[in-house]
Amino acid sequence: MTVAETFSTNRLDAAAPPTLDAGSSLIRIDNVSKHYCTRHTRVEALAEIDLDIRRGDIFGIIGRSGAGKSTLLRAINRLEPIDQGRVLFDGIDIQRLPPRQLLAARQRIGMIFQHFNLLNSATVADNLALPLKAAGIKNRHEIHRRTARMLDLVGLADKSAVYPAHLSGGQKQRVGIARALMLEPDVLLCDEATSALDPETTASILALIRSINRELGVTVVLITHEMAVIQQVCNRVAVLEGGRLAESGPVWQIFARPQHPATRALLAPLTLALAEDIRERLSPHPIGRDGQALLQWSLDGSEGDPLSLAALADRFGPEAKLIQSRIERLQGHAHGQLLIAIPDGTLPSVTATHPDVEVLGHVAASV
Amino acid sequence: MSPRLFEALWDATLETLLMVGISAAIVWVAGIALAVVLVTTGKGQIFAAPRLHRTLGSVVNAVRATPFIILLVALIPLTRLLVGTTIGVWAAIVPLTISATPFFARIAEVSLREVGTGVIEAAQAMGCRKRHIVFDVLLPEAMPGIIGGFAITLIALIGASAMAGAIGAGGLGDLAIRYGYQRYDTTVMAAVIIVLIAMVGVIQLVSDRTVNRLKRR
């Protein structure tokens, strides 16, 4: 059974028609502020944050530790109260709901955690049954049916009677995801969901999150401190710095034209670094007769069609050599950098016709 | 040991088991309830109520600070009110319960506090009611520690029950004092000690096994 089939049958017996009205606003963060008071100082955890998360988004919130991303995420299901502003979930003002309605609203918002937060005293199946209990579903057959289906969905059909202590980190997070989806939520909040996992497991969990988003239509809001995670799954991103919104927009645009220093710092691990041996020989001035100029050309995704090799030769001349490169495809846009060496002699004509090329320096003949 | 003494030993053993058993049953329920209230009314907890939390904490400390032998005497009016007499097994159960409950509650409290805030938050995030958080999250997660603590409490109760002999509650402690101490009958003394060692051993064994079974999950 595929992910989509699983969910659509679920939807049918829950008698709730899918509300996949793609693109409409699902979560509105409206001028949200929050501060903490420590003994001596007042810390602005969040300051005047405005965000709009649309149905079907995989929305990433990124920032360094202490940037306020966790506080912001937890404001969405009111694990964290706020001082000012509104958090609208499907038009409901979450932060001002009376207790009973808050429980009902939270049942429409799934959440997974960095440290999984499973019950160690309960089997996988009993862990999954907890949200059903919260929703007042008591029929044992119904509970069994839903648990089995959700375990199937996350690929742990054989682990139903196992205790969490016997699972690997990746398996625990899959149980966490299954548990978060038990009540067929509209949105899945991911609180650093892959930060405790190794790179390979991270990739598989991110792939699962993406398929849940695509096939079940569950909106995802995730926070992370790694741009690589944003790059792999998100379509839109917000960058937080010191409790303020540094910038937000489609991932490819933020990657192509980061406006804020915080964004550039977070992007640094993903940008092309000049190889050590070349950097050592780099000189600001042209070197001798056979010297070469080292150019960096950044693709910001606005090129449209994939770059043709002929166009590259056309741009930099027949003697151009490709030294290093890194090109990623983000939401259909080519993004990355090329390091190219050309003879010093051809430099003026290249820079004259292509002012977007950056001259890094000059090296002796052999690069 | 004469058949008469053997019979006395048997009766005393039953009296101790009765005293400790009934007290323990009450202490189990009351202690866990008290521990849950102590934990959940703390600052930032699900039933946060700082004033209640402080008051309960002080009462618990006060009872725990009072030596059992003094509590035994101090509680005589209450005992008379509750069971109509101040001597015998039933009269001993009142002070035993009242002294052991705060003791066990503090031990259980530690185990309950060790349940991570993360799990509680996960339960809150899925829309669990507070009673579900208590009964389906807090208590099951803390159970191994609570059971271990209960074994300690049971053993302390057996010790305290010997002192209850002072108010004519009978039991093994009373027998040991009357025969072993006052009549220099070391055989009875030794027999009592052996029975007590056996009781404590069985309690510890059962507790360890249960805790291991729960933890091996």
XYZ file of N, CA and C in Angstrom, chain A residues 116 118 122-124 127 151 156 158-160 162-176:
78
model
N 12.921 12.459 20.002
C 11.821 11.524 19.725
C 10.704 11.548 20.762
N 9.492 9.356 22.876
C 8.574 8.215 22.931
C 8.468 7.739 24.380
N 6.194 1.851 27.003
C 5.120 1.333 26.154
C 5.696 0.781 24.856
N 5.036 -0.231 24.295
C 5.484 -0.767 23.006
C 5.232 0.278 21.925
N 5.789 0.023 20.757
C 5.578 0.916 19.622
C 4.068 1.104 19.382
N 2.567 3.274 21.982
C 2.953 4.663 21.746
C 2.035 5.303 20.710
N 2.092 2.146 10.944
C 3.411 1.506 11.006
C 3.851 1.062 9.613
N 7.674 0.241 9.420
C 8.030 -0.483 10.639
C 6.951 -1.496 11.007
N 6.820 -4.529 11.244
C 7.171 -5.677 12.096
C 7.582 -5.264 13.507
N 7.493 -3.974 13.837
C 8.022 -3.520 15.122
C 6.937 -3.195 16.141
N 5.709 -3.577 15.823
C 4.579 -3.148 16.643
C 4.717 -3.506 18.124
N 7.510 -4.098 19.791
C 8.855 -3.839 20.302
C 8.844 -2.601 21.200
N 9.718 -2.586 22.202
C 9.859 -1.388 23.039
C 10.887 -0.448 22.418
N 10.705 0.877 22.581
C 11.584 1.848 21.916
C 13.066 1.636 22.193
N 13.406 1.109 23.365
C 14.817 0.929 23.692
C 15.521 0.010 22.696
N 14.744 -0.825 22.002
C 15.358 -1.755 21.054
C 15.393 -1.211 19.627
N 15.039 0.067 19.445
C 15.025 0.642 18.099
C 16.232 1.549 17.895
N 16.647 1.692 16.651
C 17.710 2.655 16.326
C 17.120 4.063 16.306
N 17.994 5.059 16.266
C 17.522 6.446 16.250
C 16.564 6.719 15.103
N 16.920 6.239 13.923
C 16.072 6.465 12.755
C 14.717 5.799 12.921
N 14.723 4.575 13.478
C 13.453 3.875 13.698
C 12.602 4.605 14.732
N 13.266 5.132 15.778
C 12.513 5.882 16.791
C 11.838 7.094 16.161
N 12.586 7.780 15.275
C 11.977 8.959 14.655
C 10.827 8.557 13.733
N 10.931 7.386 13.098
C 9.812 6.905 12.276
C 8.583 6.642 13.143
N 8.821 6.074 14.322
C 7.703 5.879 15.253
C 7.132 7.246 15.642
N 8.036 8.200 15.900
C 7.601 9.555 16.228
C 6.718 10.138 15.130
